[in-house]
Amino acid sequence: MRKTLLISHFGLAGGLRSTLSYFGLADDSFTAINAFENDLDPKPELEKFWAGVGENDQVFIFTDIMGGSVNQMVTPCVSRPNTWVFAGMNLPMLIAAATLPEDCGIEDIRHAAEEAKNGIVLMNDVSFEAGEDDE
């Protein structure tokens, strides 16, 4: 089974999980930790998450920013088999990861990270042409 952890400073993780739930992409296998929000210490929450992870479970961990304190807390988890830690989570990345099959390979997992990059566009650089309906 796959377990997914979204962990961020303050409310980003919870907000993204809520959005995924709205689209039907997050279930009980998704955990969000809003670290430091309302003085929440993330360490006990992380312990609770890991207590629900089985030895053979695949684990995806998404953090808000590379090198940030929550990213530093979970980066050592990359040594656990079948565990992948992503930094810089965004909604396109999470949608791509949430729709991966359970038996996906490393290339599919890397594709989820590429979706995060592809989801960032400076709209000022996009050319729009008026269609007939727009006139």
Coordinates of C-alpha atoms in Angstrom, one line a residue:
M1 CA 0.0 0.0 0.0
R2 CA 1.1 3.6 -0.5
K3 CA 1.2 6.2 2.3
T4 CA 1.6 9.8 1.4
L5 CA 2.7 12.6 3.7
L6 CA 2.4 16.3 3.0
I7 CA 4.4 18.3 5.5
S8 CA 4.9 22.1 5.4
H9 CA 5.4 25.1 7.5
F10 CA 1.9 26.3 8.6
G11 CA -1.2 25.5 6.5
L12 CA 0.1 24.7 3.1
A13 CA 0.1 20.9 3.6
G14 CA -3.5 20.9 5.0
G15 CA -4.7 23.1 2.2
L16 CA -3.2 20.9 -0.5
R17 CA -4.6 17.8 1.1
S18 CA -8.1 19.5 1.3
T19 CA -7.9 20.3 -2.4
L20 CA -6.8 16.8 -3.4
S21 CA -9.8 15.5 -1.3
Y22 CA -12.1 17.8 -3.1
F23 CA -11.0 16.2 -6.4
G24 CA -11.3 12.7 -5.0
L25 CA -7.6 12.1 -5.0
A26 CA -6.8 11.9 -1.2
D27 CA -8.1 9.3 1.1
D28 CA -7.0 8.0 4.5
S29 CA -3.6 7.1 3.1
F30 CA -2.9 10.8 2.9
T31 CA -1.6 12.6 5.9
A32 CA -1.0 16.4 6.2
I33 CA 1.1 18.0 8.9
N34 CA 0.9 21.8 9.2
A35 CA 4.2 22.1 11.1
F36 CA 4.4 25.0 13.6
E37 CA 0.8 26.1 13.0
N38 CA -0.7 26.9 16.4
D39 CA 2.6 25.9 17.9
L40 CA 2.3 22.3 16.5
D41 CA 5.5 20.4 17.1
P42 CA 5.7 18.2 14.0
K43 CA 7.9 15.5 15.6
P44 CA 5.0 13.7 17.4
E45 CA 2.9 13.9 14.3
L46 CA 5.7 12.4 12.3
E47 CA 6.0 9.5 14.8
K48 CA 2.2 8.9 14.5
F49 CA 2.5 8.9 10.7
W50 CA 5.4 6.3 10.8
A51 CA 3.4 4.2 13.3
G52 CA 0.8 3.7 10.6
V53 CA 3.3 2.7 7.9
G54 CA 3.9 -1.0 7.2
E55 CA 7.2 -2.5 6.4
N56 CA 6.3 -3.1 2.8
D57 CA 4.4 0.2 2.3
Q58 CA 5.5 2.6 -0.4
V59 CA 5.9 6.1 1.1
F60 CA 5.8 9.4 -0.7
I61 CA 6.7 12.5 1.3
F62 CA 6.2 16.0 0.0
T63 CA 7.7 19.1 1.7
D64 CA 7.2 22.7 1.0
I65 CA 10.8 23.9 0.5
M66 CA 14.2 22.2 0.0
G67 CA 16.4 22.8 2.9
G68 CA 13.6 24.1 5.2
S69 CA 13.2 22.7 8.6
V70 CA 10.5 20.2 7.8
N71 CA 12.4 19.0 4.7
Q72 CA 15.5 18.5 6.9
M73 CA 13.3 16.4 9.3
V74 CA 12.2 14.0 6.6
T75 CA 15.2 13.8 4.2
P76 CA 16.9 11.1 6.2
C77 CA 13.9 8.9 5.3
V78 CA 15.3 8.4 1.8
S79 CA 17.4 5.6 3.2
R80 CA 14.2 3.6 3.9
P81 CA 13.4 1.3 1.0
N82 CA 10.4 2.3 -1.2
T83 CA 10.4 5.9 0.2
W84 CA 10.7 9.0 -1.9
V85 CA 11.0 12.6 -0.6
F86 CA 10.1 15.5 -2.8
A87 CA 10.8 19.2 -2.0
G88 CA 8.8 22.1 -3.5
M89 CA 5.4 20.4 -3.6
N90 CA 2.7 22.0 -5.7
L91 CA -0.7 20.9 -6.9
P92 CA 0.3 19.6 -10.3
M93 CA 3.0 17.4 -8.7
L94 CA 0.5 16.0 -6.1
I95 CA -2.1 15.3 -8.7
A96 CA 0.5 13.4 -10.8
A97 CA 1.7 11.4 -7.8
A98 CA -1.8 10.7 -6.5
T99 CA -2.8 9.2 -9.8
L100 CA 0.3 6.9 -10.1
P101 CA -0.5 3.2 -9.9
E102 CA 0.7 1.3 -6.8
D103 CA 3.2 -0.7 -8.9
C104 CA 4.8 2.4 -10.5
G105 CA 8.5 2.5 -11.2
I106 CA 11.1 5.1 -10.5
E107 CA 10.6 6.8 -13.9
D108 CA 6.9 7.3 -13.1
I109 CA 7.9 8.8 -9.8
R110 CA 10.4 11.1 -11.4
H111 CA 7.6 12.2 -13.8
A112 CA 5.6 13.5 -10.8
A113 CA 8.6 15.8 -10.0
E114 CA 8.6 17.0 -13.6
E115 CA 4.9 17.8 -13.4
A116 CA 5.8 20.2 -10.6
K117 CA 8.2 22.0 -12.8
N118 CA 5.9 22.0 -15.8
G119 CA 3.1 23.5 -13.6
I120 CA 5.0 26.7 -13.1
V121 CA 4.4 29.1 -15.9
L122 CA 4.8 32.9 -16.1
M123 CA 1.6 33.7 -17.8
N124 CA 3.0 36.9 -19.2
D125 CA 5.0 34.8 -21.5
V126 CA 2.1 32.8 -22.9
S127 CA 0.6 34.0 -26.1
F128 CA -3.2 34.0 -26.3
E129 CA -5.1 34.4 -29.5
A130 CA -8.7 35.6 -29.4
G131 CA -11.1 33.0 -30.7
E132 CA -14.3 33.7 -32.6
D133 CA -16.3 33.4 -29.3
D134 CA -14.1 36.0 -27.6
E135 CA -14.8 38.8 -30.1

